[in-house]
mmCIF file with all atom_site columns, C-alpha atoms in Angstrom:
data_model
loop_
_atom_site.group_PDB
_atom_site.id
_atom_site.type_symbol
_atom_site.label_atom_id
_atom_site.label_alt_id
_atom_site.label_comp_id
_atom_site.label_asym_id
_atom_site.label_entity_id
_atom_site.label_seq_id
_atom_site.pdbx_PDB_ins_code
_atom_site.Cartn_x
_atom_site.Cartn_y
_atom_site.Cartn_z
_atom_site.occupancy
_atom_site.B_iso_or_equiv
_atom_site.pdbx_formal_charge
_atom_site.auth_seq_id
_atom_site.auth_comp_id
_atom_site.auth_asym_id
_atom_site.auth_atom_id
_atom_site.pdbx_PDB_model_num
ATOM 1   C CA . MET A 1 1   ? 117.651 91.969  112.321 1.00 71.00 ? 35  MET A CA 1
ATOM 2   C CA . ASN A 1 2   ? 115.549 92.191  115.472 1.00 86.00 ? 36  ASN A CA 1
ATOM 3   C CA . GLN A 1 3   ? 112.804 89.584  114.786 1.00 92.00 ? 37  GLN A CA 1
ATOM 4   C CA . GLU A 1 4   ? 110.463 91.054  117.393 1.00 95.00 ? 38  GLU A CA 1
ATOM 5   C CA . VAL A 1 5   ? 110.555 94.430  115.663 1.00 96.00 ? 39  VAL A CA 1
ATOM 6   C CA . TYR A 1 6   ? 110.309 92.850  112.205 1.00 96.00 ? 40  TYR A CA 1
ATOM 7   C CA . GLN A 1 7   ? 107.242 90.772  113.196 1.00 97.00 ? 41  GLN A CA 1
ATOM 8   C CA . ALA A 1 8   ? 105.525 93.773  114.775 1.00 97.00 ? 42  ALA A CA 1
ATOM 9   C CA . ILE A 1 9   ? 106.022 95.971  111.723 1.00 98.00 ? 43  ILE A CA 1
ATOM 10  C CA . LYS A 1 10  ? 105.043 93.077  109.426 1.00 97.00 ? 44  LYS A CA 1
ATOM 11  C CA . ALA A 1 11  ? 101.820 92.625  111.438 1.00 97.00 ? 45  ALA A CA 1
ATOM 12  C CA . LEU A 1 12  ? 101.181 96.365  111.134 1.00 97.00 ? 46  LEU A CA 1
ATOM 13  C CA . ALA A 1 13  ? 101.758 96.189  107.370 1.00 97.00 ? 47  ALA A CA 1
ATOM 14  C CA . ASP A 1 14  ? 99.403  93.219  107.041 1.00 97.00 ? 48  ASP A CA 1
ATOM 15  C CA . GLU A 1 15  ? 96.705  95.141  108.934 1.00 97.00 ? 49  GLU A CA 1
ATOM 16  C CA . TYR A 1 16  ? 97.063  98.238  106.717 1.00 97.00 ? 50  TYR A CA 1
ATOM 17  C CA . ALA A 1 17  ? 97.156  96.101  103.541 1.00 97.00 ? 51  ALA A CA 1
ATOM 18  C CA . ALA A 1 18  ? 93.933  94.325  104.522 1.00 97.00 ? 52  ALA A CA 1
ATOM 19  C CA . ASP A 1 19  ? 92.191  97.581  105.360 1.00 97.00 ? 53  ASP A CA 1
ATOM 20  C CA . LEU A 1 20  ? 93.370  99.141  102.143 1.00 97.00 ? 54  LEU A CA 1
ATOM 21  C CA . LYS A 1 21  ? 92.037  96.198  100.081 1.00 96.00 ? 55  LYS A CA 1
ATOM 22  C CA . GLN A 1 22  ? 88.705  96.311  101.876 1.00 97.00 ? 56  GLN A CA 1
ATOM 23  C CA . GLN A 1 23  ? 88.302  100.050 101.247 1.00 96.00 ? 57  GLN A CA 1
ATOM 24  C CA . VAL A 1 24  ? 89.335  99.816  97.584  1.00 95.00 ? 58  VAL A CA 1
ATOM 25  C CA . ASP A 1 25  ? 87.070  96.834  96.918  1.00 96.00 ? 59  ASP A CA 1
ATOM 26  C CA . LEU A 1 26  ? 84.141  98.640  98.559  1.00 95.00 ? 60  LEU A CA 1
ATOM 27  C CA . ARG A 1 27  ? 84.717  101.815 96.541  1.00 94.00 ? 61  ARG A CA 1
ATOM 28  C CA . ILE A 1 28  ? 84.991  99.898  93.237  1.00 94.00 ? 62  ILE A CA 1
ATOM 29  C CA . GLU A 1 29  ? 81.722  98.138  94.026  1.00 95.00 ? 63  GLU A CA 1
ATOM 30  C CA . GLU A 1 30  ? 80.078  101.472 94.769  1.00 94.00 ? 64  GLU A CA 1
ATOM 31  C CA . MET A 1 31  ? 81.410  102.896 91.484  1.00 93.00 ? 65  MET A CA 1
ATOM 32  C CA . LYS A 1 32  ? 79.460  100.275 89.503  1.00 92.00 ? 66  LYS A CA 1
ATOM 33  C CA . SER A 1 33  ? 76.295  102.221 90.209  1.00 93.00 ? 67  SER A CA 1
ATOM 34  C CA . ASP A 1 34  ? 77.830  105.650 89.592  1.00 92.00 ? 68  ASP A CA 1
ATOM 35  C CA . ASP A 1 35  ? 76.384  108.078 87.042  1.00 94.00 ? 69  ASP A CA 1
ATOM 36  C CA . ASN A 1 36  ? 78.930  108.069 84.228  1.00 94.00 ? 70  ASN A CA 1
ATOM 37  C CA . SER A 1 37  ? 77.331  110.757 82.105  1.00 96.00 ? 71  SER A CA 1
ATOM 38  C CA . HIS A 1 38  ? 80.545  112.786 82.483  1.00 96.00 ? 72  HIS A CA 1
ATOM 39  C CA . TYR A 1 39  ? 82.225  110.298 80.163  1.00 96.00 ? 73  TYR A CA 1
ATOM 40  C CA . LEU A 1 40  ? 80.767  112.471 77.403  1.00 97.00 ? 74  LEU A CA 1
ATOM 41  C CA . LEU A 1 41  ? 83.386  115.076 78.285  1.00 97.00 ? 75  LEU A CA 1
ATOM 42  C CA . TYR A 1 42  ? 86.081  112.432 78.330  1.00 97.00 ? 76  TYR A CA 1
ATOM 43  C CA . ARG A 1 43  ? 85.109  111.399 74.798  1.00 97.00 ? 77  ARG A CA 1
ATOM 44  C CA . VAL A 1 44  ? 85.107  115.032 73.655  1.00 98.00 ? 78  VAL A CA 1
ATOM 45  C CA . LEU A 1 45  ? 88.730  115.222 74.870  1.00 97.00 ? 79  LEU A CA 1
ATOM 46  C CA . GLY A 1 46  ? 89.663  112.036 73.102  1.00 98.00 ? 80  GLY A CA 1
ATOM 47  C CA . VAL A 1 47  ? 89.408  109.585 76.005  1.00 97.00 ? 81  VAL A CA 1
ATOM 48  C CA . SER A 1 48  ? 87.299  106.481 75.461  1.00 97.00 ? 82  SER A CA 1
ATOM 49  C CA . ASP A 1 49  ? 84.650  105.254 77.922  1.00 95.00 ? 83  ASP A CA 1
ATOM 50  C CA . GLU A 1 50  ? 86.857  102.260 78.740  1.00 95.00 ? 84  GLU A CA 1
ATOM 51  C CA . GLU A 1 51  ? 89.902  104.379 79.414  1.00 96.00 ? 85  GLU A CA 1
ATOM 52  C CA . GLY A 1 52  ? 87.833  106.938 81.369  1.00 95.00 ? 86  GLY A CA 1
ATOM 53  C CA . ASN A 1 53  ? 86.509  104.158 83.575  1.00 94.00 ? 87  ASN A CA 1
ATOM 54  C CA . LEU A 1 54  ? 90.018  102.907 84.296  1.00 95.00 ? 88  LEU A CA 1
ATOM 55  C CA . ILE A 1 55  ? 91.160  106.452 85.086  1.00 96.00 ? 89  ILE A CA 1
ATOM 56  C CA . ASP A 1 56  ? 88.286  106.930 87.562  1.00 95.00 ? 90  ASP A CA 1
ATOM 57  C CA . ILE A 1 57  ? 89.052  103.581 89.223  1.00 95.00 ? 91  ILE A CA 1
ATOM 58  C CA . TYR A 1 58  ? 92.750  104.254 89.617  1.00 96.00 ? 92  TYR A CA 1
ATOM 59  C CA . GLN A 1 59  ? 92.164  107.822 90.785  1.00 95.00 ? 93  GLN A CA 1
ATOM 60  C CA . ASN A 1 60  ? 90.048  106.398 93.611  1.00 94.00 ? 94  ASN A CA 1
ATOM 61  C CA . LYS A 1 61  ? 92.589  103.624 94.305  1.00 95.00 ? 95  LYS A CA 1
ATOM 62  C CA . GLY A 1 62  ? 95.356  106.215 94.393  1.00 95.00 ? 96  GLY A CA 1
ATOM 63  C CA . ARG A 1 63  ? 93.639  108.364 96.996  1.00 94.00 ? 97  ARG A CA 1
ATOM 64  C CA . PHE A 1 64  ? 93.274  105.382 99.347  1.00 96.00 ? 98  PHE A CA 1
ATOM 65  C CA . LEU A 1 65  ? 96.810  104.149 98.590  1.00 95.00 ? 99  LEU A CA 1
ATOM 66  C CA . TYR A 1 66  ? 98.445  107.504 99.442  1.00 94.00 ? 100 TYR A CA 1
ATOM 67  C CA . LYS A 1 67  ? 96.469  107.752 102.625 1.00 95.00 ? 101 LYS A CA 1
ATOM 68  C CA . TYR A 1 68  ? 97.271  104.264 103.838 1.00 97.00 ? 102 TYR A CA 1
ATOM 69  C CA . ALA A 1 69  ? 100.907 104.266 102.695 1.00 96.00 ? 103 ALA A CA 1
ATOM 70  C CA . GLY A 1 70  ? 101.576 107.480 104.596 1.00 95.00 ? 104 GLY A CA 1
ATOM 71  C CA . ALA A 1 71  ? 99.758  106.432 107.745 1.00 96.00 ? 105 ALA A CA 1
ATOM 72  C CA . PHE A 1 72  ? 101.514 103.077 107.796 1.00 97.00 ? 106 PHE A CA 1
ATOM 73  C CA . LEU A 1 73  ? 105.025 104.527 107.381 1.00 97.00 ? 107 LEU A CA 1
ATOM 74  C CA . GLU A 1 74  ? 104.461 107.187 110.020 1.00 96.00 ? 108 GLU A CA 1
ATOM 75  C CA . GLU A 1 75  ? 103.124 104.602 112.480 1.00 97.00 ? 109 GLU A CA 1
ATOM 76  C CA . ALA A 1 76  ? 106.016 102.209 111.730 1.00 98.00 ? 110 ALA A CA 1
ATOM 77  C CA . ALA A 1 77  ? 108.541 104.993 112.386 1.00 97.00 ? 111 ALA A CA 1
ATOM 78  C CA . LEU A 1 78  ? 106.829 105.886 115.654 1.00 97.00 ? 112 LEU A CA 1
ATOM 79  C CA . TYR A 1 79  ? 106.922 102.214 116.635 1.00 97.00 ? 113 TYR A CA 1
ATOM 80  C CA . CYS A 1 80  ? 110.690 102.168 116.182 1.00 97.00 ? 114 CYS A CA 1
ATOM 81  C CA . MET A 1 81  ? 111.085 105.266 118.373 1.00 97.00 ? 115 MET A CA 1
ATOM 82  C CA . LYS A 1 82  ? 108.807 103.929 121.105 1.00 96.00 ? 116 LYS A CA 1
ATOM 83  C CA . TYR A 1 83  ? 110.559 100.567 121.037 1.00 97.00 ? 117 TYR A CA 1
ATOM 84  C CA . LYS A 1 84  ? 113.898 102.207 121.727 1.00 97.00 ? 118 LYS A CA 1
ATOM 85  C CA . TYR A 1 85  ? 112.492 104.924 124.006 1.00 97.00 ? 119 TYR A CA 1
ATOM 86  C CA . PRO A 1 86  ? 109.453 103.610 125.921 1.00 96.00 ? 120 PRO A CA 1
ATOM 87  C CA . GLY A 1 87  ? 108.801 107.068 127.373 1.00 94.00 ? 121 GLY A CA 1
ATOM 88  C CA . ALA A 1 88  ? 108.206 108.535 123.918 1.00 96.00 ? 122 ALA A CA 1
ATOM 89  C CA . ALA A 1 89  ? 104.827 110.230 123.653 1.00 93.00 ? 123 ALA A CA 1
ATOM 90  C CA . LYS A 1 90  ? 102.558 112.104 121.317 1.00 94.00 ? 124 LYS A CA 1
ATOM 91  C CA . ILE A 1 91  ? 101.504 115.346 122.961 1.00 96.00 ? 125 ILE A CA 1
ATOM 92  C CA . LYS A 1 92  ? 99.739  118.623 122.279 1.00 96.00 ? 126 LYS A CA 1
ATOM 93  C CA . ILE A 1 93  ? 101.046 122.024 123.266 1.00 96.00 ? 127 ILE A CA 1
ATOM 94  C CA . PRO A 1 94  ? 99.172  125.352 123.290 1.00 95.00 ? 128 PRO A CA 1
ATOM 95  C CA . ASN A 1 95  ? 99.726  127.834 120.483 1.00 94.00 ? 129 ASN A CA 1
ATOM 96  C CA . THR A 1 96  ? 101.383 130.701 122.310 1.00 92.00 ? 130 THR A CA 1
ATOM 97  C CA . LEU A 1 97  ? 101.838 132.794 119.162 1.00 91.00 ? 131 LEU A CA 1
ATOM 98  C CA . GLY A 1 98  ? 98.287  132.923 117.882 1.00 85.00 ? 132 GLY A CA 1
ATOM 99  C CA . SER A 1 99  ? 94.728  131.757 118.206 1.00 83.00 ? 133 SER A CA 1
ATOM 100 C CA . ARG A 1 100 ? 94.506  129.328 115.302 1.00 84.00 ? 134 ARG A CA 1
ATOM 101 C CA . PRO A 1 101 ? 95.041  126.554 115.768 1.00 89.00 ? 135 PRO A CA 1
ATOM 102 C CA . LYS A 1 102 ? 94.641  126.460 119.503 1.00 93.00 ? 136 LYS A CA 1
ATOM 103 C CA . THR A 1 103 ? 97.177  123.626 119.907 1.00 94.00 ? 137 THR A CA 1
ATOM 104 C CA . PHE A 1 104 ? 100.020 121.986 117.980 1.00 95.00 ? 138 PHE A CA 1
ATOM 105 C CA . GLU A 1 105 ? 100.654 118.248 118.059 1.00 95.00 ? 139 GLU A CA 1
ATOM 106 C CA . ILE A 1 106 ? 104.132 116.822 118.516 1.00 96.00 ? 140 ILE A CA 1
ATOM 107 C CA . ASP A 1 107 ? 104.213 113.371 116.898 1.00 96.00 ? 141 ASP A CA 1
ATOM 108 C CA . CYS A 1 108 ? 106.893 111.969 119.178 1.00 97.00 ? 142 CYS A CA 1
ATOM 109 C CA . LEU A 1 109 ? 108.447 113.791 122.121 1.00 97.00 ? 143 LEU A CA 1
ATOM 110 C CA . ILE A 1 110 ? 111.574 112.128 123.525 1.00 97.00 ? 144 ILE A CA 1
ATOM 111 C CA . GLY A 1 111 ? 113.205 114.202 126.266 1.00 96.00 ? 145 GLY A CA 1
ATOM 112 C CA . ASP A 1 112 ? 113.405 117.662 124.715 1.00 96.00 ? 146 ASP A CA 1
ATOM 113 C CA . ILE A 1 113 ? 113.443 116.369 121.125 1.00 97.00 ? 147 ILE A CA 1
ATOM 114 C CA . ALA A 1 114 ? 110.143 117.111 119.392 1.00 97.00 ? 148 ALA A CA 1
ATOM 115 C CA . HIS A 1 115 ? 109.835 114.903 116.324 1.00 97.00 ? 149 HIS A CA 1
ATOM 116 C CA . GLU A 1 116 ? 107.529 115.560 113.438 1.00 95.00 ? 150 GLU A CA 1
ATOM 117 C CA . ILE A 1 117 ? 107.206 112.422 111.315 1.00 96.00 ? 151 ILE A CA 1
ATOM 118 C CA . LYS A 1 118 ? 106.094 112.779 107.690 1.00 94.00 ? 152 LYS A CA 1
ATOM 119 C CA . TRP A 1 119 ? 106.084 110.212 104.946 1.00 94.00 ? 153 TRP A CA 1
ATOM 120 C CA . ARG A 1 120 ? 106.138 113.170 102.519 1.00 90.00 ? 154 ARG A CA 1
ATOM 121 C CA . ASP A 1 121 ? 104.762 116.673 102.229 1.00 81.00 ? 155 ASP A CA 1
ATOM 122 C CA . ALA A 1 122 ? 103.823 117.938 98.783  1.00 68.00 ? 156 ALA A CA 1
ATOM 123 C CA . THR A 1 123 ? 101.744 120.909 99.908  1.00 74.00 ? 157 THR A CA 1
ATOM 124 C CA . THR A 1 124 ? 101.899 124.246 98.141  1.00 67.00 ? 158 THR A CA 1
ATOM 125 C CA . ASP A 1 125 ? 99.245  125.910 100.292 1.00 72.00 ? 159 ASP A CA 1
ATOM 126 C CA . GLY A 1 126 ? 100.209 129.279 101.780 1.00 67.00 ? 160 GLY A CA 1
ATOM 127 C CA . ASP A 1 127 ? 98.243  128.797 105.001 1.00 75.00 ? 161 ASP A CA 1
ATOM 128 C CA . HIS A 1 128 ? 100.022 125.501 105.577 1.00 75.00 ? 162 HIS A CA 1
ATOM 129 C CA . ILE A 1 129 ? 103.393 127.278 105.317 1.00 78.00 ? 163 ILE A CA 1
ATOM 130 C CA . THR A 1 130 ? 102.360 129.917 107.864 1.00 83.00 ? 164 THR A CA 1
ATOM 131 C CA . LYS A 1 131 ? 101.055 127.253 110.213 1.00 86.00 ? 165 LYS A CA 1
ATOM 132 C CA . GLU A 1 132 ? 104.307 125.255 109.972 1.00 86.00 ? 166 GLU A CA 1
ATOM 133 C CA . HIS A 1 133 ? 106.403 128.336 110.650 1.00 86.00 ? 167 HIS A CA 1
ATOM 134 C CA . THR A 1 134 ? 104.313 129.158 113.730 1.00 90.00 ? 168 THR A CA 1
ATOM 135 C CA . ARG A 1 135 ? 104.403 125.535 114.860 1.00 92.00 ? 169 ARG A CA 1
ATOM 136 C CA . VAL A 1 136 ? 108.219 125.363 114.855 1.00 93.00 ? 170 VAL A CA 1
ATOM 137 C CA . LYS A 1 137 ? 108.539 128.660 116.734 1.00 92.00 ? 171 LYS A CA 1
ATOM 138 C CA . VAL A 1 138 ? 106.030 127.550 119.373 1.00 95.00 ? 172 VAL A CA 1
ATOM 139 C CA . ILE A 1 139 ? 107.906 124.281 119.884 1.00 96.00 ? 173 ILE A CA 1
ATOM 140 C CA . ASN A 1 140 ? 111.181 126.144 120.220 1.00 94.00 ? 174 ASN A CA 1
ATOM 141 C CA . ALA A 1 141 ? 109.683 128.656 122.687 1.00 94.00 ? 175 ALA A CA 1
ATOM 142 C CA . LYS A 1 142 ? 108.509 125.670 124.779 1.00 95.00 ? 176 LYS A CA 1
ATOM 143 C CA . GLY A 1 143 ? 112.143 124.641 125.182 1.00 95.00 ? 177 GLY A CA 1
ATOM 144 C CA . TYR A 1 144 ? 112.012 121.689 122.780 1.00 97.00 ? 178 TYR A CA 1
ATOM 145 C CA . VAL A 1 145 ? 114.241 121.011 119.797 1.00 97.00 ? 179 VAL A CA 1
ATOM 146 C CA . PRO A 1 146 ? 112.116 120.636 116.640 1.00 96.00 ? 180 PRO A CA 1
ATOM 147 C CA . VAL A 1 147 ? 113.176 117.727 114.419 1.00 97.00 ? 181 VAL A CA 1
ATOM 148 C CA . ARG A 1 148 ? 111.439 116.993 111.140 1.00 95.00 ? 182 ARG A CA 1
ATOM 149 C CA . VAL A 1 149 ? 111.803 113.521 109.634 1.00 96.00 ? 183 VAL A CA 1
ATOM 150 C CA . MET A 1 150 ? 110.356 113.239 106.137 1.00 95.00 ? 184 MET A CA 1
ATOM 151 C CA . PHE A 1 151 ? 111.057 110.078 104.177 1.00 96.00 ? 185 PHE A CA 1
ATOM 152 C CA . TYR A 1 152 ? 110.078 111.173 100.670 1.00 94.00 ? 186 TYR A CA 1
ATOM 153 C CA . TYR A 1 153 ? 110.815 114.603 99.214  1.00 91.00 ? 187 TYR A CA 1
ATOM 154 C CA . PRO A 1 154 ? 108.148 116.192 96.973  1.00 89.00 ? 188 PRO A CA 1
ATOM 155 C CA . GLN A 1 155 ? 108.790 116.098 93.217  1.00 87.00 ? 189 GLN A CA 1
ATOM 156 C CA . ARG A 1 156 ? 107.303 119.364 92.093  1.00 88.00 ? 190 ARG A CA 1
ATOM 157 C CA . THR A 1 157 ? 109.382 122.549 92.094  1.00 89.00 ? 191 THR A CA 1
ATOM 158 C CA . GLN A 1 158 ? 106.945 124.725 94.043  1.00 86.00 ? 192 GLN A CA 1
ATOM 159 C CA . ALA A 1 159 ? 106.564 122.093 96.803  1.00 85.00 ? 193 ALA A CA 1
ATOM 160 C CA . GLN A 1 160 ? 110.329 121.655 96.953  1.00 88.00 ? 194 GLN A CA 1
ATOM 161 C CA . ARG A 1 161 ? 110.756 125.401 97.468  1.00 87.00 ? 195 ARG A CA 1
ATOM 162 C CA . ILE A 1 162 ? 108.415 125.282 100.400 1.00 86.00 ? 196 ILE A CA 1
ATOM 163 C CA . GLN A 1 163 ? 110.420 122.439 101.953 1.00 88.00 ? 197 GLN A CA 1
ATOM 164 C CA . GLU A 1 164 ? 113.641 124.361 101.415 1.00 90.00 ? 198 GLU A CA 1
ATOM 165 C CA . THR A 1 165 ? 112.098 127.277 103.334 1.00 87.00 ? 199 THR A CA 1
ATOM 166 C CA . LEU A 1 166 ? 111.026 124.959 106.138 1.00 88.00 ? 200 LEU A CA 1
ATOM 167 C CA . GLU A 1 167 ? 114.488 123.420 106.313 1.00 92.00 ? 201 GLU A CA 1
ATOM 168 C CA . THR A 1 168 ? 116.029 126.908 106.646 1.00 91.00 ? 202 THR A CA 1
ATOM 169 C CA . LEU A 1 169 ? 113.549 127.665 109.443 1.00 90.00 ? 203 LEU A CA 1
ATOM 170 C CA . TYR A 1 170 ? 114.302 124.455 111.325 1.00 93.00 ? 204 TYR A CA 1
ATOM 171 C CA . VAL A 1 171 ? 118.041 124.829 111.100 1.00 93.00 ? 205 VAL A CA 1
ATOM 172 C CA . GLY A 1 172 ? 117.953 128.561 111.859 1.00 92.00 ? 206 GLY A CA 1
ATOM 173 C CA . ILE A 1 173 ? 116.024 127.973 115.099 1.00 91.00 ? 207 ILE A CA 1
ATOM 174 C CA . GLY A 1 174 ? 118.426 125.256 116.237 1.00 93.00 ? 208 GLY A CA 1
ATOM 175 C CA . GLY A 1 175 ? 116.388 122.256 115.021 1.00 95.00 ? 209 GLY A CA 1
ATOM 176 C CA . LYS A 1 176 ? 117.089 119.489 112.546 1.00 96.00 ? 210 LYS A CA 1
ATOM 177 C CA . TYR A 1 177 ? 115.535 118.637 109.202 1.00 96.00 ? 211 TYR A CA 1
ATOM 178 C CA . TYR A 1 178 ? 115.982 115.166 107.650 1.00 96.00 ? 212 TYR A CA 1
ATOM 179 C CA . TYR A 1 179 ? 114.541 113.942 104.373 1.00 94.00 ? 213 TYR A CA 1
ATOM 180 C CA . GLY A 1 180 ? 115.126 111.087 101.939 1.00 94.00 ? 214 GLY A CA 1
ATOM 181 C CA . ASP A 1 181 ? 118.184 108.988 102.784 1.00 96.00 ? 215 ASP A CA 1
ATOM 182 C CA . SER A 1 182 ? 119.026 111.186 105.782 1.00 97.00 ? 216 SER A CA 1
ATOM 183 C CA . ALA A 1 183 ? 115.550 110.469 107.275 1.00 97.00 ? 217 ALA A CA 1
ATOM 184 C CA . TRP A 1 184 ? 115.983 106.685 106.966 1.00 98.00 ? 218 TRP A CA 1
ATOM 185 C CA . ASN A 1 185 ? 119.510 106.977 108.388 1.00 98.00 ? 219 ASN A CA 1
ATOM 186 C CA . TYR A 1 186 ? 118.237 109.119 111.262 1.00 98.00 ? 220 TYR A CA 1
ATOM 187 C CA . ILE A 1 187 ? 115.733 106.451 112.319 1.00 98.00 ? 221 ILE A CA 1
ATOM 188 C CA . LYS A 1 188 ? 118.427 103.791 112.088 1.00 97.00 ? 222 LYS A CA 1
ATOM 189 C CA . ASP A 1 189 ? 121.000 105.798 114.051 1.00 97.00 ? 223 ASP A CA 1
ATOM 190 C CA . TYR A 1 190 ? 118.540 107.122 116.611 1.00 97.00 ? 224 TYR A CA 1
ATOM 191 C CA . THR A 1 191 ? 116.711 103.850 117.342 1.00 97.00 ? 225 THR A CA 1
ATOM 192 C CA . GLY A 1 192 ? 119.133 101.156 116.185 1.00 96.00 ? 226 GLY A CA 1
ATOM 193 C CA . ILE A 1 193 ? 116.377 99.811  113.906 1.00 97.00 ? 227 ILE A CA 1
ATOM 194 C CA . ASP A 1 194 ? 116.917 99.653  110.160 1.00 97.00 ? 228 ASP A CA 1
ATOM 195 C CA . LEU A 1 195 ? 113.369 100.459 109.167 1.00 98.00 ? 229 LEU A CA 1
ATOM 196 C CA . LEU A 1 196 ? 114.156 100.738 105.460 1.00 98.00 ? 230 LEU A CA 1
ATOM 197 C CA . ASN A 1 197 ? 115.626 97.245  105.383 1.00 97.00 ? 231 ASN A CA 1
ATOM 198 C CA . ILE A 1 198 ? 112.628 95.857  107.249 1.00 97.00 ? 232 ILE A CA 1
ATOM 199 C CA . LEU A 1 199 ? 110.242 97.415  104.741 1.00 97.00 ? 233 LEU A CA 1
ATOM 200 C CA . GLU A 1 200 ? 112.296 96.030  101.858 1.00 97.00 ? 234 GLU A CA 1
ATOM 201 C CA . GLN A 1 201 ? 112.127 92.561  103.386 1.00 96.00 ? 235 GLN A CA 1
ATOM 202 C CA . ILE A 1 202 ? 108.353 92.848  103.824 1.00 97.00 ? 236 ILE A CA 1
ATOM 203 C CA . ALA A 1 203 ? 107.964 94.079  100.219 1.00 96.00 ? 237 ALA A CA 1
ATOM 204 C CA . ASP A 1 204 ? 110.020 91.122  98.951  1.00 96.00 ? 238 ASP A CA 1
ATOM 205 C CA . SER A 1 205 ? 107.809 88.737  100.908 1.00 94.00 ? 239 SER A CA 1
ATOM 206 C CA . ARG A 1 206 ? 104.793 89.965  98.955  1.00 90.00 ? 240 ARG A CA 1
ATOM 207 C CA . LYS A 1 207 ? 106.183 88.697  95.646  1.00 79.00 ? 241 LYS A CA 1
#
């Protein structure tokens, strides 16, 4: 294992973990002064005040956790790409097929390969689908090859159908679509860095 890469990603993980703890602790402290009159409805539905309080706390924790987990993984993946390809860059290109949005962001452009890095995508929003379709077509029209790398596939059927549609679009336009094991393997093969193994090592060090 490349120790320089491991230490850099470990430092990034430590930074995200510290920020997450700070945000969660702050929110829990704020919640102590919240108006809990809505617990009446919880009790009506058979949920005790104690359980309702725990649900509220973990709902707030979960929102922060999802945000930080996703941002960390996406940044770690980008680090691997930039380590291997120093010229890699995040860029914006104009939307040539519509007025909204005005531009589309490419997470990591390496040569003519336009990477979109996602930790997961569980959206079921119709506007999001339209935007993604337009985005891929604009990237292709620019002369780039769109490549989607998504590490975790959504669990719900409707969200999975949307991803299946996106995969068909990517492949049909000459791009690539990687998710789950194939996403981890893509990063490893493309950069020479086994990001999954590094994250497993960091996770084990937290025990």
